[in-house]
Coordinates of C-alpha atoms and ligand atoms in Angstrom, one line a residue:
X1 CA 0.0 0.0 0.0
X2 CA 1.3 3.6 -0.7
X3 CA 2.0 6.2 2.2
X4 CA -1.5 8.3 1.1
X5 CA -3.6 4.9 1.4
X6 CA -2.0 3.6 5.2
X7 CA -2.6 7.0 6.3
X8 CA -6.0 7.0 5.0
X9 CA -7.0 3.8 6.6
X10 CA -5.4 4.9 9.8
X11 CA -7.2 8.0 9.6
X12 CA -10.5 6.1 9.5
X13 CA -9.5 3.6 12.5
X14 CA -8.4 6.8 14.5
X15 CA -10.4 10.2 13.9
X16 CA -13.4 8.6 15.4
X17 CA -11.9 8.1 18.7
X18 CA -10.5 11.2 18.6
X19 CA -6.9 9.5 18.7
X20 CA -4.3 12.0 16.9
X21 CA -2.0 10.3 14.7
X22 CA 1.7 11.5 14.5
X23 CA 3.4 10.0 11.5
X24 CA 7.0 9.1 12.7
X25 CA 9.3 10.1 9.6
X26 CA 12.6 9.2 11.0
X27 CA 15.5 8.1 8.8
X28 CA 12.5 8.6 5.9
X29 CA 13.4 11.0 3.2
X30 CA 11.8 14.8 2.8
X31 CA 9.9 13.3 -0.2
X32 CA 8.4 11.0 1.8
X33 CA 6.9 13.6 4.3
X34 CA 6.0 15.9 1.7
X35 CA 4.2 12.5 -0.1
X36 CA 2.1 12.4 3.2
X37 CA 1.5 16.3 3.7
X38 CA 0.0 16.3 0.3
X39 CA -2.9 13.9 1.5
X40 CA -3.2 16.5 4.4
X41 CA -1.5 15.4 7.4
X42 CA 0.1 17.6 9.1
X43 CA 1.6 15.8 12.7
X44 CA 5.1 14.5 12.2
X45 CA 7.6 13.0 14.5
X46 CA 11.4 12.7 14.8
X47 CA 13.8 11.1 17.0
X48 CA 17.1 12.9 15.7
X49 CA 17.2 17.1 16.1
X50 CA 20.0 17.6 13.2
X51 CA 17.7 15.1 10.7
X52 CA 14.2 17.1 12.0
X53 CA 15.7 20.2 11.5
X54 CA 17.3 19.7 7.6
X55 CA 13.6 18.2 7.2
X56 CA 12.0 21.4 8.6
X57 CA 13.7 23.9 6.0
X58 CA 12.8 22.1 2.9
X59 CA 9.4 21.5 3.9
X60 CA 5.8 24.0 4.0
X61 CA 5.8 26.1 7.5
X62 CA 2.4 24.7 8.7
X63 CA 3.8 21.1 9.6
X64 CA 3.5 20.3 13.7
X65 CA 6.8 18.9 14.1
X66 CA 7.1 16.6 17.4
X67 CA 10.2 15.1 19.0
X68 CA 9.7 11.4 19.9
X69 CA 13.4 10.5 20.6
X70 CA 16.1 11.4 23.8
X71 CA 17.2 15.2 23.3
X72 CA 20.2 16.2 24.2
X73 CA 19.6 19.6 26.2
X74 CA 22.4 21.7 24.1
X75 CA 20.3 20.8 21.1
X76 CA 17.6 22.1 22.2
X77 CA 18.0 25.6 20.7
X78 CA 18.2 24.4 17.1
X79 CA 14.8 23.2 17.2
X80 CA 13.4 25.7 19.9
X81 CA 12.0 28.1 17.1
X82 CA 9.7 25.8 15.7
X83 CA 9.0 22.6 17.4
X84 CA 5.4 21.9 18.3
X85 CA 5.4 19.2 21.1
X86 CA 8.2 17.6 22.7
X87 CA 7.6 14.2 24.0
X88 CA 10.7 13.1 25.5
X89 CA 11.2 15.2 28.4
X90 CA 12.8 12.8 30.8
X91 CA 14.9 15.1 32.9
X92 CA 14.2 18.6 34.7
X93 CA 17.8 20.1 33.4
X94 CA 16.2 19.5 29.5
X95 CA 13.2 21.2 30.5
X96 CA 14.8 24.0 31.9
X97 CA 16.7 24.7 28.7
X98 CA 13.4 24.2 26.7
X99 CA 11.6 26.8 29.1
X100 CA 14.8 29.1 28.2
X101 CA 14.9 28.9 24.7
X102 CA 11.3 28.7 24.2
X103 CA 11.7 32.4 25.9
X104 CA 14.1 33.5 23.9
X105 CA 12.1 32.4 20.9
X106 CA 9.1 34.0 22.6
X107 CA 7.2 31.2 22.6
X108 CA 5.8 28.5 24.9
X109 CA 6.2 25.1 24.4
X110 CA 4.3 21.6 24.4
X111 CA 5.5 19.2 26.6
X112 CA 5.1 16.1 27.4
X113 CA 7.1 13.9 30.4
X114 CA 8.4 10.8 29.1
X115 CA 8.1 8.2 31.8
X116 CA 9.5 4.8 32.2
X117 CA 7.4 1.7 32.2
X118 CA 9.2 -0.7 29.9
X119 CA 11.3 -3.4 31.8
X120 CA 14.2 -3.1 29.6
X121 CA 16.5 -0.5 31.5
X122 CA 17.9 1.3 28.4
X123 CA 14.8 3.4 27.8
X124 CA 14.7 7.7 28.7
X125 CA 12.1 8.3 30.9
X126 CA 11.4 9.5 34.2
X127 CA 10.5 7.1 37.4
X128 CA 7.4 8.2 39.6
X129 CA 8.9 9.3 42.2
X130 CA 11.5 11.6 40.3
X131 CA 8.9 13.0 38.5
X132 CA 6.7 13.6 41.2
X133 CA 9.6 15.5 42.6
X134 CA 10.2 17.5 39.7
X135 CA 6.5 18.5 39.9
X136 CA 7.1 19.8 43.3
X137 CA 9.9 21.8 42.5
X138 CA 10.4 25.4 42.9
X139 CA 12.1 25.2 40.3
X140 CA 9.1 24.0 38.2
X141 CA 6.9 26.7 39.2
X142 CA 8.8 29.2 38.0
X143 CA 8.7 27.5 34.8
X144 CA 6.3 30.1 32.2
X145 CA 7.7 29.3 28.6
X146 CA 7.0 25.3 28.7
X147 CA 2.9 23.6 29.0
X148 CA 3.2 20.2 30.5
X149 CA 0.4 18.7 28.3
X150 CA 1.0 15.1 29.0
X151 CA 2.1 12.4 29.3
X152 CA 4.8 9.9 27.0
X153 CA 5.4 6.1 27.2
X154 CA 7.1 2.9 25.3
X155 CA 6.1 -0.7 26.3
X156 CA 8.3 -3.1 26.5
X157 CA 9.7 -4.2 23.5
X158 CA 7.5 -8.2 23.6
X159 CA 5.5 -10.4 21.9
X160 CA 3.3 -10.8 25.5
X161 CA 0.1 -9.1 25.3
X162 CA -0.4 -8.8 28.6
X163 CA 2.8 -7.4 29.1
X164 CA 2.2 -4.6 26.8
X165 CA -1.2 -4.2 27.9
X166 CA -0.1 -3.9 31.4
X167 CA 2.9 -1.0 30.8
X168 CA -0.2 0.8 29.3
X169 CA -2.4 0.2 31.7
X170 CA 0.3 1.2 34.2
X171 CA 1.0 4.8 32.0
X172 CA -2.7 5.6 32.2
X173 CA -3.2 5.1 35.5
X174 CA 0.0 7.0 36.6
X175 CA -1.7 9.8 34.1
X176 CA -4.9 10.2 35.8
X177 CA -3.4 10.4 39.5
X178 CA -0.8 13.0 38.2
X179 CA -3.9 15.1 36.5
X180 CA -5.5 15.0 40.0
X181 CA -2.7 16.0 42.2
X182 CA -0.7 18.6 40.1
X183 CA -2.9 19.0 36.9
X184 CA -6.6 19.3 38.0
X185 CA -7.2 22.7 37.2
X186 CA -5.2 22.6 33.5
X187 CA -7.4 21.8 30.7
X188 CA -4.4 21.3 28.8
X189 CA -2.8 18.1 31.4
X190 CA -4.6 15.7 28.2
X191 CA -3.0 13.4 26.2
X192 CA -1.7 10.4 26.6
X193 CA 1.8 9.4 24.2
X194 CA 1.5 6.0 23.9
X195 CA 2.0 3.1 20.8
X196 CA 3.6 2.3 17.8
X197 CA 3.2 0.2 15.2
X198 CA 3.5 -3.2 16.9
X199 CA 1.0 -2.3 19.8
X200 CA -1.3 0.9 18.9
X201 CA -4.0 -1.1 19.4
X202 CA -3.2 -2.1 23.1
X203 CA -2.4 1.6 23.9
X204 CA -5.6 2.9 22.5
X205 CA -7.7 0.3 24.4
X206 CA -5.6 1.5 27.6
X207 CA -6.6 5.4 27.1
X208 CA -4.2 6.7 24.4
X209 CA -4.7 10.0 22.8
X210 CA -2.1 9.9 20.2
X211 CA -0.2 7.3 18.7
X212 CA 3.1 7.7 17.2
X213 CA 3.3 5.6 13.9
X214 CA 6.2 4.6 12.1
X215 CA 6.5 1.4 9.5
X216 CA 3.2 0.9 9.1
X217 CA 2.8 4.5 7.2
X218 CA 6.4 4.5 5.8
X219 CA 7.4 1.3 5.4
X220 CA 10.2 -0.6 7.3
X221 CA 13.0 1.2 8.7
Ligands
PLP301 C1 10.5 5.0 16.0 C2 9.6 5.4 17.0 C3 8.2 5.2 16.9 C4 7.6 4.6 15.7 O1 7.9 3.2 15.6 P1 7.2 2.2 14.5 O2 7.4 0.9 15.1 O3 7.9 2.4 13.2 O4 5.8 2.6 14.4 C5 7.4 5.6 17.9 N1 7.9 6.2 19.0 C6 9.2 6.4 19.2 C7 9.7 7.0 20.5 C8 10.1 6.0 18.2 O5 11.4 6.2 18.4

């Protein structure tokens, strides 16, 4: 199947649950993107800042770019002018530097917390209790150039269901008691990062609002 006819079958699978699609383009070629803008999709994601931002200059202005993979916090300010949602934040030094370039850029930026629920130990993301410590910090709340609008997770990489469906059900459930003790009053605290591929399915049945898609739009990597 070509790029416009996955996207257009994922489209009908996900607009009706109101489940936002981000196309992940990594190590795909500009072509390709601009292939899949031309059906009308706008939301793509990148793991790589050098590789997003080549992408960026070549391609129209109204793409939402998102930044899926582990960002490196003196990066930050290459992609600072235009990014639209980052949703790897896994440490409170990367968000500082986002909340400073984002000022400098005068804007305010989308965030999301990436937190860790995969067994294997070599994935970016925040544990509960370091995140719940960052949320507490003064140094948070003085924070006015970054919107924590979520949060971000990857299962573990298995062929057990109940596995997967378990790291998700574990994501949303650390969601909803963050939302009440830090988030309650922000209409933006919403969405839920959560699937790929290989386990969209089991992400959206545990509460995901957007769903980050690679392969199965693009092809294999
Ligand atoms: C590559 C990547 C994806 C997309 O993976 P596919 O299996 O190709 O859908 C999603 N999220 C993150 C963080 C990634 O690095």
């Amino acid at each position: 199947m070509s790029i416009s006819d996955n996207l257009k079958a994922f489209k009908m699978e996900l607009d009706p649950i109101w489940v936002k699609l981000i196309a992940v383009s990594k190590t795909k070629p500009a072509e390709k993107i601009r292939e899949a803008y031309d059906t009308g999709h706008r939301a793509f994601g990148e793991n790589i800042v050098q590789e997003m931002v080549e992408k960026q200059a070549g391609l129209p202005a109204d793409i939402e770019w998102h930044m899926i993979g582990h960002l490196q916090t003196n990066k930050v300010k290459y992609i600072a002018p235009f990014i639209h949602m980052v949703h790897s934040v896994d440490s409170l030094k990367l968000l500082k530097e986002i909340d400073k370039q984002a000022l400098k850029n005068k804007r305010v930026i989308d965030c999301l917390f990436q937190v860790h629920i995969a067994d294997e130990d070599t994935k970016f993301g925040f544990y509960f209790d370091e995140l719940v410590e960052v949320l507490r910090s003064e140094e948070f709340s003085l924070m006015k150039n970054i919107r924590i609008t979520g949060l971000m997770g990857i299962a573990t990489n298995t062929d057990n269901q109940n596995h997967v469906r378990e790291d998700f059900y574990e994501l949303a459930t650390l969601f909803k008691g963050i939302k009440q003790s830090f988030f309650r009053k922000s209409p933006h605290f919403k969405e839920l990062s959560m699937g790929m591929t290989q386990d969209y399915k089991l992400a959206i049945e545990q509460g995901s609002t957007m769903v980050r898609i690679g392969s199965a739009i693009f092809g294999g990597r």
